Amino acid sequence: MKNRIEERITKVVENAEILDKRAYLTVDAEGIIKRKNMNFTIPAMVFCESHEIFNMTLESECNKVEREKEKKIERLSNTSIEKLKENFVKLVIKGEIEFSKRYGKELALRDKEEFLKTLFNLSLMDNPLSMKSLMALSMREILNTVGWIDEVGYLVISYFTKQRYDLYLLENAQEKDTVEEIQESSLALVAYKKVLESYDYKNIRKYRGVLSAASIKNNEKEYSRVEDEILKSIKL
């Protein structure tokens, strides 16, 4: 995995400005909702063994219409670790990309493990079908392999902020003492479970309830080639 991340990171960085999306959900005056799917480029870079599938995914996800001009992410060197964590969580949930990327970068550079645990915790708050857990798992491998890179960190945090949170399952989840069986054929649920088992979380019993509720409501779907290969990889 280390080698393929190192081989592919340059391509992702070169195309970062056209890999982001301006929004993942839009609503018009008639109440028509349109949702955009997750950009699988970063998970494909990390988890896809096939170079063909990675290159195909990168090419298909690049969209010049969605171009977002990226700026250097400034540091926040005078802020404490606890304040970085607190503000990062608040800003991501609110969908504030401009400030959340600064707090996220500073936290990652000062304490990588705290950043990852915070990012993982944020992914567990959302509906598992958001696939934020998959993005969090990808970011862990990237940080452990090549460290923090502004363009990649921006794309990950952008997804967390722009893919708006659905907190219904978390608010209504019944606390569970154990993790119940899930559909191993579900990429979203497998990724969520892996994140859930990565750390000890204060709210872990609630997160187990979220996973249980999502498992009941989950509908089987036919996966694309990239999703299928990612699922096989993270199940290993």
mmCIF file of N, CA, C and O in Angstrom, residues 124-220:
data_model
loop_
_atom_site.group_PDB
_atom_site.id
_atom_site.type_symbol
_atom_site.label_atom_id
_atom_site.label_comp_id
_atom_site.label_asym_id
_atom_site.label_seq_id
_atom_site.Cartn_x
_atom_site.Cartn_y
_atom_site.Cartn_z
ATOM 1 N N LEU A 124 -17.959 9.007 12.538
ATOM 2 C CA LEU A 124 -18.917 8.143 13.233
ATOM 3 C C LEU A 124 -20.201 8.882 13.609
ATOM 4 O O LEU A 124 -21.244 8.256 13.823
ATOM 5 N N MET A 125 -20.147 10.204 13.684
ATOM 6 C CA MET A 125 -21.337 10.980 14.013
ATOM 7 C C MET A 125 -22.359 10.960 12.889
ATOM 8 O O MET A 125 -23.565 11.067 13.125
ATOM 9 N N ASP A 126 -21.884 10.816 11.667
ATOM 10 C CA ASP A 126 -22.762 10.911 10.502
ATOM 11 C C ASP A 126 -23.381 9.556 10.176
ATOM 12 O O ASP A 126 -22.946 8.508 10.656
ATOM 13 N N ASN A 127 -24.393 9.587 9.346
ATOM 14 C CA ASN A 127 -24.966 8.367 8.793
ATOM 15 C C ASN A 127 -23.852 7.589 8.085
ATOM 16 O O ASN A 127 -23.130 8.159 7.269
ATOM 17 N N PRO A 128 -23.671 6.301 8.392
ATOM 18 C CA PRO A 128 -22.600 5.534 7.750
ATOM 19 C C PRO A 128 -22.602 5.603 6.231
ATOM 20 O O PRO A 128 -21.550 5.502 5.597
ATOM 21 N N LEU A 129 -23.784 5.791 5.638
ATOM 22 C CA LEU A 129 -23.871 5.826 4.181
ATOM 23 C C LEU A 129 -23.217 7.063 3.577
ATOM 24 O O LEU A 129 -23.044 7.134 2.361
ATOM 25 N N SER A 130 -22.825 8.010 4.414
ATOM 26 C CA SER A 130 -22.114 9.191 3.906
ATOM 27 C C SER A 130 -20.727 8.832 3.401
ATOM 28 O O SER A 130 -20.106 9.591 2.668
ATOM 29 N N MET A 131 -20.202 7.673 3.822
ATOM 30 C CA MET A 131 -18.872 7.196 3.435
ATOM 31 C C MET A 131 -17.745 8.039 4.034
ATOM 32 O O MET A 131 -16.588 7.938 3.610
ATOM 33 N N LYS A 132 -18.042 8.859 5.024
ATOM 34 C CA LYS A 132 -16.971 9.623 5.658
ATOM 35 C C LYS A 132 -15.976 8.710 6.361
ATOM 36 O O LYS A 132 -14.793 9.047 6.473
ATOM 37 N N SER A 133 -16.440 7.573 6.822
ATOM 38 C CA SER A 133 -15.519 6.632 7.461
ATOM 39 C C SER A 133 -14.480 6.126 6.467
ATOM 40 O O SER A 133 -13.307 5.943 6.820
ATOM 41 N N LEU A 134 -14.901 5.895 5.240
ATOM 42 C CA LEU A 134 -13.956 5.454 4.208
ATOM 43 C C LEU A 134 -12.918 6.544 3.935
ATOM 44 O O LEU A 134 -11.722 6.258 3.791
ATOM 45 N N MET A 135 -13.355 7.790 3.888
ATOM 46 C CA MET A 135 -12.416 8.893 3.665
ATOM 47 C C MET A 135 -11.460 9.019 4.843
ATOM 48 O O MET A 135 -10.260 9.295 4.662
ATOM 49 N N ALA A 136 -11.952 8.803 6.062
ATOM 50 C CA ALA A 136 -11.097 8.882 7.247
ATOM 51 C C ALA A 136 -10.046 7.778 7.230
ATOM 52 O O ALA A 136 -8.874 8.019 7.552
ATOM 53 N N LEU A 137 -10.438 6.571 6.866
ATOM 54 C CA LEU A 137 -9.478 5.468 6.766
ATOM 55 C C LEU A 137 -8.409 5.774 5.721
ATOM 56 O O LEU A 137 -7.227 5.468 5.916
ATOM 57 N N SER A 138 -8.817 6.379 4.630
ATOM 58 C CA SER A 138 -7.863 6.760 3.576
ATOM 59 C C SER A 138 -6.868 7.784 4.097
ATOM 60 O O SER A 138 -5.658 7.690 3.846
ATOM 61 N N MET A 139 -7.373 8.772 4.827
ATOM 62 C CA MET A 139 -6.506 9.830 5.342
ATOM 63 C C MET A 139 -5.482 9.266 6.317
ATOM 64 O O MET A 139 -4.324 9.721 6.339
ATOM 65 N N ARG A 140 -5.865 8.278 7.118
ATOM 66 C CA ARG A 140 -4.903 7.677 8.045
ATOM 67 C C ARG A 140 -3.728 7.059 7.288
ATOM 68 O O ARG A 140 -2.568 7.256 7.669
ATOM 69 N N GLU A 141 -4.023 6.325 6.224
ATOM 70 C CA GLU A 141 -2.954 5.692 5.450
ATOM 71 C C GLU A 141 -2.063 6.730 4.778
ATOM 72 O O GLU A 141 -0.841 6.561 4.695
ATOM 73 N N ILE A 142 -2.674 7.808 4.308
ATOM 74 C CA ILE A 142 -1.908 8.865 3.640
ATOM 75 C C ILE A 142 -0.968 9.557 4.629
ATOM 76 O O ILE A 142 0.224 9.743 4.363
ATOM 77 N N LEU A 143 -1.498 9.923 5.795
ATOM 78 C CA LEU A 143 -0.670 10.588 6.802
ATOM 79 C C LEU A 143 0.476 9.693 7.262
ATOM 80 O O LEU A 143 1.596 10.165 7.467
ATOM 81 N N ASN A 144 0.191 8.417 7.422
ATOM 82 C CA ASN A 144 1.220 7.490 7.887
ATOM 83 C C ASN A 144 2.267 7.196 6.814
ATOM 84 O O ASN A 144 3.368 6.731 7.124
ATOM 85 N N THR A 145 1.927 7.474 5.558
ATOM 86 C CA THR A 145 2.842 7.173 4.455
ATOM 87 C C THR A 145 3.632 8.394 3.994
ATOM 88 O O THR A 145 4.860 8.351 3.887
ATOM 89 N N VAL A 146 2.939 9.474 3.710
ATOM 90 C CA VAL A 146 3.612 10.654 3.141
ATOM 91 C C VAL A 146 3.463 11.904 4.009
ATOM 92 O O VAL A 146 3.989 12.958 3.662
ATOM 93 N N GLY A 147 2.733 11.789 5.114
ATOM 94 C CA GLY A 147 2.534 12.951 5.970
ATOM 95 C C GLY A 147 1.463 13.898 5.435
ATOM 96 O O GLY A 147 0.738 13.574 4.495
ATOM 97 N N TRP A 148 1.383 15.067 6.053
ATOM 98 C CA TRP A 148 0.370 16.053 5.655
ATOM 99 C C TRP A 148 0.755 16.710 4.336
ATOM 100 O O TRP A 148 1.886 17.181 4.159
ATOM 101 N N ILE A 149 -0.176 16.754 3.396
ATOM 102 C CA ILE A 149 -0.036 17.480 2.135
ATOM 103 C C ILE A 149 -1.268 18.362 1.998
ATOM 104 O O ILE A 149 -2.397 17.862 2.058
ATOM 105 N N ASP A 150 -1.063 19.659 1.825
ATOM 106 C CA ASP A 150 -2.182 20.606 1.828
ATOM 107 C C ASP A 150 -3.306 20.208 0.883
ATOM 108 O O ASP A 150 -4.487 20.244 1.246
ATOM 109 N N GLU A 151 -2.951 19.867 -0.347
ATOM 110 C CA GLU A 151 -3.984 19.585 -1.356
ATOM 111 C C GLU A 151 -4.851 18.383 -0.963
ATOM 112 O O GLU A 151 -6.062 18.392 -1.152
ATOM 113 N N VAL A 152 -4.211 17.359 -0.429
ATOM 114 C CA VAL A 152 -4.950 16.157 -0.033
ATOM 115 C C VAL A 152 -5.755 16.419 1.238
ATOM 116 O O VAL A 152 -6.926 16.038 1.343
ATOM 117 N N GLY A 153 -5.113 17.076 2.211
ATOM 118 C CA GLY A 153 -5.839 17.419 3.436
ATOM 119 C C GLY A 153 -7.060 18.264 3.141
ATOM 120 O O GLY A 153 -8.130 18.071 3.738
ATOM 121 N N TYR A 154 -6.911 19.204 2.202
ATOM 122 C CA TYR A 154 -8.049 20.043 1.826
ATOM 123 C C TYR A 154 -9.186 19.205 1.244
ATOM 124 O O TYR A 154 -10.350 19.397 1.601
ATOM 125 N N LEU A 155 -8.863 18.279 0.343
ATOM 126 C CA LEU A 155 -9.914 17.466 -0.290
ATOM 127 C C LEU A 155 -10.660 16.618 0.737
ATOM 128 O O LEU A 155 -11.884 16.465 0.653
ATOM 129 N N VAL A 156 -9.929 16.081 1.697
ATOM 130 C CA VAL A 156 -10.569 15.257 2.736
ATOM 131 C C VAL A 156 -11.474 16.114 3.621
ATOM 132 O O VAL A 156 -12.649 15.786 3.841
ATOM 133 N N ILE A 157 -10.953 17.224 4.110
ATOM 134 C CA ILE A 157 -11.740 18.082 4.995
ATOM 135 C C ILE A 157 -12.895 18.725 4.237
ATOM 136 O O ILE A 157 -13.990 18.910 4.773
ATOM 137 N N SER A 158 -12.669 19.031 2.967
ATOM 138 C CA SER A 158 -13.746 19.572 2.135
ATOM 139 C C SER A 158 -14.916 18.603 2.058
ATOM 140 O O SER A 158 -16.079 18.996 2.155
ATOM 141 N N TYR A 159 -14.607 17.309 1.892
ATOM 142 C CA TYR A 159 -15.686 16.324 1.838
ATOM 143 C C TYR A 159 -16.434 16.262 3.166
ATOM 144 O O TYR A 159 -17.670 16.196 3.193
ATOM 145 N N PHE A 160 -15.702 16.311 4.259
ATOM 146 C CA PHE A 160 -16.349 16.259 5.576
ATOM 147 C C PHE A 160 -17.254 17.462 5.811
ATOM 148 O O PHE A 160 -18.277 17.345 6.477
ATOM 149 N N THR A 161 -16.885 18.624 5.304
ATOM 150 C CA THR A 161 -17.688 19.829 5.543
ATOM 151 C C THR A 161 -18.814 19.997 4.526
ATOM 152 O O THR A 161 -19.922 20.396 4.871
ATOM 153 N N LYS A 162 -18.537 19.699 3.263
ATOM 154 C CA LYS A 162 -19.538 19.944 2.219
ATOM 155 C C LYS A 162 -20.579 18.832 2.107
ATOM 156 O O LYS A 162 -21.694 19.070 1.649
ATOM 157 N N GLN A 163 -20.226 17.612 2.490
ATOM 158 C CA GLN A 163 -21.194 16.530 2.556
ATOM 159 C C GLN A 163 -21.906 16.681 3.895
ATOM 160 O O GLN A 163 -21.481 16.179 4.916
ATOM 161 N N ARG A 164 -23.013 17.420 3.875
ATOM 162 C CA ARG A 164 -23.651 17.858 5.114
ATOM 163 C C ARG A 164 -24.050 16.687 6.004
ATOM 164 O O ARG A 164 -24.458 15.629 5.537
ATOM 165 N N TYR A 165 -23.998 16.934 7.304
ATOM 166 C CA TYR A 165 -24.224 15.875 8.287
ATOM 167 C C TYR A 165 -25.695 15.510 8.415
ATOM 168 O O TYR A 165 -26.577 16.375 8.453
ATOM 169 N N ASP A 166 -25.930 14.208 8.504
ATOM 170 C CA ASP A 166 -27.247 13.659 8.813
ATOM 171 C C ASP A 166 -27.126 13.045 10.205
ATOM 172 O O ASP A 166 -26.605 11.936 10.363
ATOM 173 N N LEU A 167 -27.586 13.761 11.221
ATOM 174 C CA LEU A 167 -27.408 13.343 12.606
ATOM 175 C C LEU A 167 -28.613 12.594 13.170
ATOM 176 O O LEU A 167 -28.659 12.310 14.370
ATOM 177 N N TYR A 168 -29.553 12.264 12.313
ATOM 178 C CA TYR A 168 -30.780 11.612 12.800
ATOM 179 C C TYR A 168 -30.475 10.282 13.490
ATOM 180 O O TYR A 168 -30.986 10.000 14.579
ATOM 181 N N LEU A 169 -29.657 9.442 12.858
ATOM 182 C CA LEU A 169 -29.364 8.135 13.445
ATOM 183 C C LEU A 169 -28.651 8.286 14.784
ATOM 184 O O LEU A 169 -28.931 7.552 15.734
ATOM 185 N N LEU A 170 -27.724 9.237 14.881
ATOM 186 C CA LEU A 170 -26.997 9.447 16.123
ATOM 187 C C LEU A 170 -27.934 9.931 17.231
ATOM 188 O O LEU A 170 -27.867 9.456 18.372
ATOM 189 N N GLU A 171 -28.811 10.859 16.897
ATOM 190 C CA GLU A 171 -29.732 11.405 17.896
ATOM 191 C C GLU A 171 -30.719 10.363 18.399
ATOM 192 O O GLU A 171 -31.154 10.421 19.555
ATOM 193 N N ASN A 172 -31.066 9.404 17.562
ATOM 194 C CA ASN A 172 -32.099 8.435 17.908
ATOM 195 C C ASN A 172 -31.578 7.023 18.158
ATOM 196 O O ASN A 172 -32.365 6.102 18.379
ATOM 197 N N ALA A 173 -30.266 6.858 18.125
ATOM 198 C CA ALA A 173 -29.687 5.517 18.277
ATOM 199 C C ALA A 173 -29.860 4.989 19.700
ATOM 200 O O ALA A 173 -29.732 5.730 20.672
ATOM 201 N N GLN A 174 -30.145 3.697 19.800
ATOM 202 C CA GLN A 174 -30.160 3.020 21.091
ATOM 203 C C GLN A 174 -28.746 2.555 21.401
ATOM 204 O O GLN A 174 -28.071 1.967 20.550
ATOM 205 N N GLU A 175 -28.298 2.809 22.598
ATOM 206 C CA GLU A 175 -26.932 2.435 22.971
ATOM 207 C C GLU A 175 -26.780 0.913 22.976
ATOM 208 O O GLU A 175 -27.674 0.183 23.391
ATOM 209 N N LYS A 176 -25.614 0.467 22.492
ATOM 210 C CA LYS A 176 -25.337 -0.974 22.386
ATOM 211 C C LYS A 176 -24.011 -1.293 23.089
ATOM 212 O O LYS A 176 -23.065 -0.516 23.011
ATOM 213 N N ASP A 177 -23.974 -2.451 23.739
ATOM 214 C CA ASP A 177 -22.761 -2.871 24.420
ATOM 215 C C ASP A 177 -21.789 -3.596 23.497
ATOM 216 O O ASP A 177 -20.592 -3.687 23.784
ATOM 217 N N THR A 178 -22.304 -4.115 22.406
ATOM 218 C CA THR A 178 -21.461 -4.849 21.462
ATOM 219 C C THR A 178 -21.800 -4.443 20.031
ATOM 220 O O THR A 178 -22.879 -3.899 19.776
ATOM 221 N N VAL A 179 -20.881 -4.733 19.129
ATOM 222 C CA VAL A 179 -21.122 -4.481 17.703
ATOM 223 C C VAL A 179 -21.824 -5.698 17.119
ATOM 224 O O VAL A 179 -21.336 -6.824 17.229
ATOM 225 N N GLU A 180 -22.977 -5.467 16.531
ATOM 226 C CA GLU A 180 -23.738 -6.568 15.958
ATOM 227 C C GLU A 180 -23.211 -6.914 14.565
ATOM 228 O O GLU A 180 -22.425 -6.188 13.968
ATOM 229 N N GLU A 181 -23.667 -8.035 14.054
ATOM 230 C CA GLU A 181 -23.264 -8.455 12.718
ATOM 231 C C GLU A 181 -23.753 -7.447 11.680
ATOM 232 O O GLU A 181 -24.853 -6.898 11.798
ATOM 233 N N ILE A 182 -22.931 -7.193 10.685
ATOM 234 C CA ILE A 182 -23.312 -6.276 9.611
ATOM 235 C C ILE A 182 -23.204 -6.999 8.274
ATOM 236 O O ILE A 182 -22.626 -8.085 8.195
ATOM 237 N N GLN A 183 -23.763 -6.375 7.237
ATOM 238 C CA GLN A 183 -23.605 -6.925 5.900
ATOM 239 C C GLN A 183 -22.172 -6.676 5.437
ATOM 240 O O GLN A 183 -21.779 -5.529 5.221
ATOM 241 N N GLU A 184 -21.405 -7.738 5.328
ATOM 242 C CA GLU A 184 -20.012 -7.614 4.910
ATOM 243 C C GLU A 184 -19.884 -7.206 3.446
ATOM 244 O O GLU A 184 -18.789 -6.905 2.978
ATOM 245 N N SER A 185 -21.004 -7.192 2.738
ATOM 246 C CA SER A 185 -20.995 -6.768 1.338
ATOM 247 C C SER A 185 -21.231 -5.267 1.201
ATOM 248 O O SER A 185 -21.279 -4.734 0.090
ATOM 249 N N SER A 186 -21.392 -4.562 2.326
ATOM 250 C CA SER A 186 -21.643 -3.119 2.304
ATOM 251 C C SER A 186 -20.358 -2.357 2.586
ATOM 252 O O SER A 186 -19.814 -2.422 3.694
ATOM 253 N N LEU A 187 -19.865 -1.621 1.609
ATOM 254 C CA LEU A 187 -18.645 -0.844 1.773
ATOM 255 C C LEU A 187 -18.808 0.185 2.889
ATOM 256 O O LEU A 187 -17.916 0.361 3.727
ATOM 257 N N ALA A 188 -19.936 0.863 2.918
ATOM 258 C CA ALA A 188 -20.164 1.899 3.925
ATOM 259 C C ALA A 188 -20.140 1.323 5.337
ATOM 260 O O ALA A 188 -19.526 1.893 6.245
ATOM 261 N N LEU A 189 -20.792 0.189 5.540
ATOM 262 C CA LEU A 189 -20.871 -0.400 6.871
ATOM 263 C C LEU A 189 -19.548 -1.013 7.311
ATOM 264 O O LEU A 189 -19.163 -0.920 8.481
ATOM 265 N N VAL A 190 -18.846 -1.642 6.387
ATOM 266 C CA VAL A 190 -17.537 -2.223 6.714
ATOM 267 C C VAL A 190 -16.561 -1.111 7.111
ATOM 268 O O VAL A 190 -15.817 -1.245 8.096
ATOM 269 N N ALA A 191 -16.563 -0.010 6.371
ATOM 270 C CA ALA A 191 -15.678 1.115 6.683
ATOM 271 C C ALA A 191 -16.040 1.719 8.041
ATOM 272 O O ALA A 191 -15.155 2.021 8.858
ATOM 273 N N TYR A 192 -17.322 1.886 8.303
ATOM 274 C CA TYR A 192 -17.774 2.450 9.580
ATOM 275 C C TYR A 192 -17.329 1.555 10.736
ATOM 276 O O TYR A 192 -16.835 2.032 11.764
ATOM 277 N N LYS A 193 -17.495 0.256 10.573
ATOM 278 C CA LYS A 193 -17.113 -0.680 11.628
ATOM 279 C C LYS A 193 -15.605 -0.627 11.882
ATOM 280 O O LYS A 193 -15.154 -0.675 13.030
ATOM 281 N N LYS A 194 -14.806 -0.525 10.826
ATOM 282 C CA LYS A 194 -13.353 -0.443 10.989
ATOM 283 C C LYS A 194 -12.959 0.814 11.762
ATOM 284 O O LYS A 194 -12.073 0.783 12.617
ATOM 285 N N VAL A 195 -13.594 1.919 11.446
ATOM 286 C CA VAL A 195 -13.329 3.159 12.176
ATOM 287 C C VAL A 195 -13.770 3.010 13.634
ATOM 288 O O VAL A 195 -13.062 3.423 14.563
ATOM 289 N N LEU A 196 -14.924 2.419 13.850
ATOM 290 C CA LEU A 196 -15.454 2.220 15.192
ATOM 291 C C LEU A 196 -14.501 1.398 16.059
ATOM 292 O O LEU A 196 -14.359 1.633 17.269
ATOM 293 N N GLU A 197 -13.816 0.449 15.448
ATOM 294 C CA GLU A 197 -12.926 -0.442 16.194
ATOM 295 C C GLU A 197 -11.498 0.105 16.308
ATOM 296 O O GLU A 197 -10.636 -0.533 16.906
ATOM 297 N N SER A 198 -11.248 1.294 15.765
ATOM 298 C CA SER A 198 -9.891 1.849 15.732
ATOM 299 C C SER A 198 -9.464 2.531 17.025
ATOM 300 O O SER A 198 -8.275 2.579 17.350
ATOM 301 N N TYR A 199 -10.423 3.110 17.764
ATOM 302 C CA TYR A 199 -10.121 3.829 18.993
ATOM 303 C C TYR A 199 -11.198 3.545 20.038
ATOM 304 O O TYR A 199 -12.267 3.003 19.725
ATOM 305 N N ASP A 200 -10.920 3.961 21.275
ATOM 306 C CA ASP A 200 -11.943 3.986 22.312
ATOM 307 C C ASP A 200 -12.582 5.370 22.279
ATOM 308 O O ASP A 200 -11.889 6.382 22.467
ATOM 309 N N TYR A 201 -13.880 5.407 22.025
ATOM 310 C CA TYR A 201 -14.593 6.674 21.926
ATOM 311 C C TYR A 201 -15.516 6.850 23.131
ATOM 312 O O TYR A 201 -16.124 5.887 23.600
ATOM 313 N N LYS A 202 -15.636 8.080 23.595
ATOM 314 C CA LYS A 202 -16.532 8.376 24.718
ATOM 315 C C LYS A 202 -17.969 7.992 24.386
ATOM 316 O O LYS A 202 -18.720 7.520 25.249
ATOM 317 N N ASN A 203 -18.357 8.168 23.128
ATOM 318 C CA ASN A 203 -19.733 7.927 22.695
ATOM 319 C C ASN A 203 -19.881 6.582 21.979
ATOM 320 O O ASN A 203 -20.799 6.397 21.170
ATOM 321 N N ILE A 204 -19.011 5.616 22.295
ATOM 322 C CA ILE A 204 -18.941 4.385 21.510
ATOM 323 C C ILE A 204 -20.236 3.577 21.540
ATOM 324 O O ILE A 204 -20.612 2.961 20.537
ATOM 325 N N ARG A 205 -20.954 3.582 22.663
ATOM 326 C CA ARG A 205 -22.182 2.790 22.748
ATOM 327 C C ARG A 205 -23.251 3.358 21.800
ATOM 328 O O ARG A 205 -24.026 2.617 21.219
ATOM 329 N N LYS A 206 -23.263 4.665 21.652
ATOM 330 C CA LYS A 206 -24.175 5.306 20.691
ATOM 331 C C LYS A 206 -23.776 4.960 19.265
ATOM 332 O O LYS A 206 -24.625 4.684 18.406
ATOM 333 N N TYR A 207 -22.482 4.973 18.984
ATOM 334 C CA TYR A 207 -22.006 4.679 17.636
ATOM 335 C C TYR A 207 -22.328 3.224 17.249
ATOM 336 O O TYR A 207 -22.644 2.946 16.098
ATOM 337 N N ARG A 208 -22.258 2.330 18.214
ATOM 338 C CA ARG A 208 -22.669 0.954 17.951
ATOM 339 C C ARG A 208 -24.142 0.912 17.577
ATOM 340 O O ARG A 208 -24.557 0.148 16.701
ATOM 341 N N GLY A 209 -24.940 1.745 18.243
ATOM 342 C CA GLY A 209 -26.361 1.829 17.914
ATOM 343 C C GLY A 209 -26.606 2.386 16.523
ATOM 344 O O GLY A 209 -27.505 1.939 15.807
ATOM 345 N N VAL A 210 -25.784 3.369 16.131
ATOM 346 C CA VAL A 210 -25.881 3.919 14.769
ATOM 347 C C VAL A 210 -25.603 2.832 13.745
ATOM 348 O O VAL A 210 -26.334 2.684 12.757
ATOM 349 N N LEU A 211 -24.545 2.060 13.982
ATOM 350 C CA LEU A 211 -24.189 0.980 13.054
ATOM 351 C C LEU A 211 -25.296 -0.054 12.971
ATOM 352 O O LEU A 211 -25.640 -0.530 11.888
ATOM 353 N N SER A 212 -25.891 -0.384 14.109
ATOM 354 C CA SER A 212 -26.981 -1.356 14.134
ATOM 355 C C SER A 212 -28.183 -0.854 13.347
ATOM 356 O O SER A 212 -28.768 -1.583 12.537
ATOM 357 N N ALA A 213 -28.557 0.416 13.570
ATOM 358 C CA ALA A 213 -29.709 0.994 12.869
ATOM 359 C C ALA A 213 -29.451 1.092 11.370
ATOM 360 O O ALA A 213 -30.336 0.819 10.552
ATOM 361 N N ALA A 214 -28.228 1.472 11.002
ATOM 362 C CA ALA A 214 -27.885 1.583 9.582
ATOM 363 C C ALA A 214 -27.892 0.213 8.915
ATOM 364 O O ALA A 214 -28.259 0.090 7.739
ATOM 365 N N SER A 215 -27.501 -0.821 9.658
ATOM 366 C CA SER A 215 -27.486 -2.182 9.105
ATOM 367 C C SER A 215 -28.896 -2.648 8.769
ATOM 368 O O SER A 215 -29.122 -3.307 7.751
ATOM 369 N N ILE A 216 -29.853 -2.285 9.618
ATOM 370 C CA ILE A 216 -31.246 -2.680 9.399
ATOM 371 C C ILE A 216 -31.808 -2.001 8.149
ATOM 372 O O ILE A 216 -32.523 -2.603 7.355
ATOM 373 N N LYS A 217 -31.439 -0.705 7.964
ATOM 374 C CA LYS A 217 -31.991 0.078 6.860
ATOM 375 C C LYS A 217 -31.211 -0.061 5.556
ATOM 376 O O LYS A 217 -31.674 0.377 4.503
ATOM 377 N N ASN A 218 -30.019 -0.651 5.630
ATOM 378 C CA ASN A 218 -29.162 -0.709 4.453
ATOM 379 C C ASN A 218 -29.755 -1.577 3.354
ATOM 380 O O ASN A 218 -30.223 -2.686 3.599
ATOM 381 N N ASN A 219 -29.733 -1.072 2.148
ATOM 382 C CA ASN A 219 -30.194 -1.830 0.978
ATOM 383 C C ASN A 219 -28.992 -2.241 0.147
ATOM 384 O O ASN A 219 -28.081 -1.451 -0.075
ATOM 385 N N GLU A 220 -29.001 -3.484 -0.302
ATOM 386 C CA GLU A 220 -27.919 -3.962 -1.157
ATOM 387 C C GLU A 220 -27.899 -3.166 -2.458
ATOM 388 O O GLU A 220 -28.923 -2.798 -3.002
#
